[in-house]
PDB file of C-alpha atoms in Angstrom:
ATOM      1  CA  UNK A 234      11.474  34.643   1.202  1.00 73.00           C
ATOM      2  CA  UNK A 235       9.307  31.407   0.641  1.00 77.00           C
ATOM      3  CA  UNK A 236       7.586  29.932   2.844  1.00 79.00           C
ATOM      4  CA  UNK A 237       5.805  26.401   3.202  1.00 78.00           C
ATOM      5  CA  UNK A 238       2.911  25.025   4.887  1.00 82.00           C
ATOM      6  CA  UNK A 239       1.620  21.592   6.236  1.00 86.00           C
ATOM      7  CA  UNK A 240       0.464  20.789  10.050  1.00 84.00           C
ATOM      8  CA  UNK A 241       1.189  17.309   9.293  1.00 92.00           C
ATOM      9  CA  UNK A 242       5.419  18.045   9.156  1.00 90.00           C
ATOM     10  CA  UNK A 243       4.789  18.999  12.733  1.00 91.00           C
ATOM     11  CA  UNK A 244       3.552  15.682  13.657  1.00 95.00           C
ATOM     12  CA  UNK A 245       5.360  13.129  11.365  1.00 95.00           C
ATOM     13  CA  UNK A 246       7.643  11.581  13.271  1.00 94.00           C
ATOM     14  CA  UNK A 247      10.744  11.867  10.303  1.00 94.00           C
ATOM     15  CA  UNK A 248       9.589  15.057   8.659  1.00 92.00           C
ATOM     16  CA  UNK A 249      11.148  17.729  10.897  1.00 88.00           C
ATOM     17  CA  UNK A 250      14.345  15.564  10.992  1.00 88.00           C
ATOM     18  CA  UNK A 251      14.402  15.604   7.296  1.00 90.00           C
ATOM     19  CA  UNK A 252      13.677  19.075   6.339  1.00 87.00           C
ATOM     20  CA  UNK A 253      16.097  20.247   9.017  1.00 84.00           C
ATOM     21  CA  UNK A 254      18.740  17.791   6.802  1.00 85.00           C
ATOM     22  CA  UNK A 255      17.880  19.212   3.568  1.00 88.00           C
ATOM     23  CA  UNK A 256      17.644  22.633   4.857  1.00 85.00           C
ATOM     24  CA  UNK A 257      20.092  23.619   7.252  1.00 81.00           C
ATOM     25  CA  UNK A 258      19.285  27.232   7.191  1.00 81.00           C
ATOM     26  CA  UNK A 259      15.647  26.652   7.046  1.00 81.00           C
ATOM     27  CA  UNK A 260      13.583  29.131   9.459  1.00 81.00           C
ATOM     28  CA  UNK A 261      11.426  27.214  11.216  1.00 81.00           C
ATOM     29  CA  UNK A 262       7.853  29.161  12.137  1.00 84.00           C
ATOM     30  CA  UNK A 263       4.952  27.213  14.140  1.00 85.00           C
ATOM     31  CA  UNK A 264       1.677  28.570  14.579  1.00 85.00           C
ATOM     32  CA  UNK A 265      -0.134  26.519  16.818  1.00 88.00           C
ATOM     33  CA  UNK A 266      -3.885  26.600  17.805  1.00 90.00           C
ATOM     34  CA  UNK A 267      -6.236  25.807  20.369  1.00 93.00           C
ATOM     35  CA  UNK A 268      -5.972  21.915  20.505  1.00 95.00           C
ATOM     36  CA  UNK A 269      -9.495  21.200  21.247  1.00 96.00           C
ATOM     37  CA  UNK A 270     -10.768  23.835  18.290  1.00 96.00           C
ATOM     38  CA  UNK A 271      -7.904  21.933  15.814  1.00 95.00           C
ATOM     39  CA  UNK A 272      -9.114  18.669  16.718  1.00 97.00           C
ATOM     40  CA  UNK A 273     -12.962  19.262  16.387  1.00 97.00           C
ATOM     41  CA  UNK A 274     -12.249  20.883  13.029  1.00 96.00           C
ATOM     42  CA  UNK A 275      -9.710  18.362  12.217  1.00 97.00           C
ATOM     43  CA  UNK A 276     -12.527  15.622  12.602  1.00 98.00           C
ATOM     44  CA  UNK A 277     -14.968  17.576  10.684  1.00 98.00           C
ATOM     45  CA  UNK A 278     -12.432  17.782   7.629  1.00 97.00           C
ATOM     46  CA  UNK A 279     -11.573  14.209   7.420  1.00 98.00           C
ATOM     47  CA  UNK A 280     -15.228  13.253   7.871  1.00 98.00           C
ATOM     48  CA  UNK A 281     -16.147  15.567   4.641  1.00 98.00           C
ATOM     49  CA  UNK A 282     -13.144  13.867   2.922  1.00 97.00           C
ATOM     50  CA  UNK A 283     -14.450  10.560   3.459  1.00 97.00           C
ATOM     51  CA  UNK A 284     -11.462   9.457   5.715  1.00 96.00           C
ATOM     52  CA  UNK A 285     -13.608   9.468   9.095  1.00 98.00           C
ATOM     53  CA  UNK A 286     -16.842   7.538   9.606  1.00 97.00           C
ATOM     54  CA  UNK A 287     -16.922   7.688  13.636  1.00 98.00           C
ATOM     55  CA  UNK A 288     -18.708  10.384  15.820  1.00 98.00           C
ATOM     56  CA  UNK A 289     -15.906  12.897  16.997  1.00 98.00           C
ATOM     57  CA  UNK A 290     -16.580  11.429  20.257  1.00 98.00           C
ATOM     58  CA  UNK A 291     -16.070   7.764  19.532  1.00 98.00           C
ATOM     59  CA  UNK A 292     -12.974   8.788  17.309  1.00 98.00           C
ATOM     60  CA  UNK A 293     -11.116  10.285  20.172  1.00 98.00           C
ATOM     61  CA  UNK A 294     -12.150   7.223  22.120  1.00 98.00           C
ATOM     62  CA  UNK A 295     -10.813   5.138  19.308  1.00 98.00           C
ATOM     63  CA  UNK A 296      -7.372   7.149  18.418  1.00 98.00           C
ATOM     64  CA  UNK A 297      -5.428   4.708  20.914  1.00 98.00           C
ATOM     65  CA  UNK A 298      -5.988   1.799  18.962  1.00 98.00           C
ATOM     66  CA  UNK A 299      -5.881   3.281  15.685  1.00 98.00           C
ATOM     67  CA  UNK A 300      -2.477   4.659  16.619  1.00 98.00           C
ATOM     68  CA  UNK A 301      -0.443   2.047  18.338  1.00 98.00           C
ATOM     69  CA  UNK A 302       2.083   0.658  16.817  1.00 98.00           C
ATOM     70  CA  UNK A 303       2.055   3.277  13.619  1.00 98.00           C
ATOM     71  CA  UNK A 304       4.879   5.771  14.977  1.00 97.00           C
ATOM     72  CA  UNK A 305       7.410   2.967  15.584  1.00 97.00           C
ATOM     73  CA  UNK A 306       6.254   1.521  11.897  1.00 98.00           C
ATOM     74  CA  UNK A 307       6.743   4.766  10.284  1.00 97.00           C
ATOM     75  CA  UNK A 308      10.280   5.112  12.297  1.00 96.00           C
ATOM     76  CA  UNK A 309      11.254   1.827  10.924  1.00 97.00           C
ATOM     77  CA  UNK A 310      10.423   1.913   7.526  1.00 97.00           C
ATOM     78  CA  UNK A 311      10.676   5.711   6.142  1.00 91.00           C
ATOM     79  CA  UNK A 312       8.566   4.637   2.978  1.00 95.00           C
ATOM     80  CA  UNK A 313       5.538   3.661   4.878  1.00 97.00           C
ATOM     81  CA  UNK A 314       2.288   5.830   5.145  1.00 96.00           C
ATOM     82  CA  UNK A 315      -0.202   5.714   7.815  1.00 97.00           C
ATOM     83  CA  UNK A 316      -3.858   6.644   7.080  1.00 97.00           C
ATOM     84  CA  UNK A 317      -4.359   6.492  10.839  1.00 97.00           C
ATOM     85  CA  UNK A 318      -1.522   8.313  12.078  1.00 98.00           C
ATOM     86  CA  UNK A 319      -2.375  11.236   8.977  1.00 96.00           C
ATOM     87  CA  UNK A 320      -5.854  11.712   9.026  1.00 97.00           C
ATOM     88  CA  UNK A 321      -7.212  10.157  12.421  1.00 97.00           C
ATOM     89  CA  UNK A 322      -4.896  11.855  15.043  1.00 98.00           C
ATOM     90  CA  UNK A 323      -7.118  14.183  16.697  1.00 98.00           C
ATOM     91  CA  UNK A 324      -6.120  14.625  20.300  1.00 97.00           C
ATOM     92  CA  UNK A 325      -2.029  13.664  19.364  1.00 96.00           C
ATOM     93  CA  UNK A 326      -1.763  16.421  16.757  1.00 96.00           C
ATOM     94  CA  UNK A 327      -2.516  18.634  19.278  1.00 95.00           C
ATOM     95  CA  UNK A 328       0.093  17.504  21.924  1.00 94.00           C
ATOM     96  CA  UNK A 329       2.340  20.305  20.735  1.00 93.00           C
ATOM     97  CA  UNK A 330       4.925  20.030  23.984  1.00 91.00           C
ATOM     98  CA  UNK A 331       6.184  16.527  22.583  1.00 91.00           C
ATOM     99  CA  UNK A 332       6.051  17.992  19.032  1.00 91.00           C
ATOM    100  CA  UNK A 333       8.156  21.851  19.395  1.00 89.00           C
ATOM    101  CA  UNK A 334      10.693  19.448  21.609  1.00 88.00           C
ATOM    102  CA  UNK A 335      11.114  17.163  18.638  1.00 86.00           C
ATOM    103  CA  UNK A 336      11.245  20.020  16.558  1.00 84.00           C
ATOM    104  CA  UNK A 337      13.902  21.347  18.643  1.00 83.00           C
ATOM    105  CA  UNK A 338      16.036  18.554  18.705  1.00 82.00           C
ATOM    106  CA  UNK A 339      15.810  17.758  15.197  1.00 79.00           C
ATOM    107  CA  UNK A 340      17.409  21.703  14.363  1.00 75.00           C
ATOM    108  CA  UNK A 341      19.924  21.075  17.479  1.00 76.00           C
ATOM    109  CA  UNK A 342      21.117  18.380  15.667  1.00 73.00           C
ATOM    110  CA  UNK A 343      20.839  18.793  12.571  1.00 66.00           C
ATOM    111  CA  UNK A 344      20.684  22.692  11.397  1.00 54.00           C
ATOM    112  CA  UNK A 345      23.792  25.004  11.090  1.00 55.00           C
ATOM    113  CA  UNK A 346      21.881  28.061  13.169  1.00 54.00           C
ATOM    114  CA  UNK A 347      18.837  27.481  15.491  1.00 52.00           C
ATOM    115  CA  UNK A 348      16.189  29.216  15.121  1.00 56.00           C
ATOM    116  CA  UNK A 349      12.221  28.505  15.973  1.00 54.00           C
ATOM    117  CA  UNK A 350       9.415  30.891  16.276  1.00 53.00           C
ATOM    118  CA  UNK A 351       6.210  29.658  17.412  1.00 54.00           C
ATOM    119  CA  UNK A 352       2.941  31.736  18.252  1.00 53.00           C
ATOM    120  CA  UNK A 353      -0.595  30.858  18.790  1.00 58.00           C
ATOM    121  CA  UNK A 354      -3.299  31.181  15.776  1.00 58.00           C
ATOM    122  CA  UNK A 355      -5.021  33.863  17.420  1.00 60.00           C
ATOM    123  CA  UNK A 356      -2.082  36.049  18.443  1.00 49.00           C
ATOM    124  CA  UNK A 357      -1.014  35.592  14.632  1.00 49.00           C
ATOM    125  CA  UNK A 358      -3.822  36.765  13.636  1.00 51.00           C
ATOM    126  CA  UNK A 359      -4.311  39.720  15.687  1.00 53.00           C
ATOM    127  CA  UNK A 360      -0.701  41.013  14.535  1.00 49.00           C
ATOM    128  CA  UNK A 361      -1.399  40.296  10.924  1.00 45.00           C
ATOM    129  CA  UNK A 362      -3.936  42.702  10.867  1.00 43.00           C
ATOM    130  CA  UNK A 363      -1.934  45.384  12.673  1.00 38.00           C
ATOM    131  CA  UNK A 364      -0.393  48.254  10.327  1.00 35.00           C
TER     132      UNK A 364
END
């Protein structure tokens, strides 16, 4: 068993549609966490990086703008790369309704079996720890 981690194939509007391509059979597992606790920290990692100079508040008032336009780019050219879109996303990452039904889709279509698990962080947690 291997098993692979990014919270960005989640979002990425052509990731889940390729992995589910290239691996048919691929188990798909989501952990998902509080969206206001992933965004906060979220903002707090990209500003250490270097990749955020705004306030978290004036971020989220800015994600709009930074976004618009950058998930119909990155649908129409599959080589392009959005900084905005990958490191200033702070409410939209955590929209995880629009994101498990693309997910979803993308194995209906694609995948030979169906099969997605998703749990919360904290619920993970707590049965990680149990013997």
């Amino acid at each position: 068993m291997t098993f692979e981690s990014s919270p960005y194939y989640l979002f990425h509007p052509l990731a889940l549609d390729r992995i589910a391509a290239d691996l048919p059979d691929v188990k798909l597992v989501v952990l998902v966490r509080d969206p206001v606790e992933r965004a906060y920290s979220a903002h707090a990692h990209e500003a250490a990086r270097g990749y955020e100079d705004l306030s978290f508040a004036a971020a989220l008032e800015a994600e709009e703008g930074r976004l618009d336009g950058e998930v119909e780019r990155l649908l129409g050219d599959p080589a392009y790369e959005s900084h905005a879109h990958r490191h200033q996303a702070y409410r939209s990452r955590g929209e995880y309704a629009v994101q498990l039904e693309r997910a979803a889709a993308s194995w209906a279509a694609s995948a030979s079996t169906s099969s997605t698990v998703t749990a919360s962080s904290p619920m993970a947690r707590a049965n990680s720890t149990r013997s």
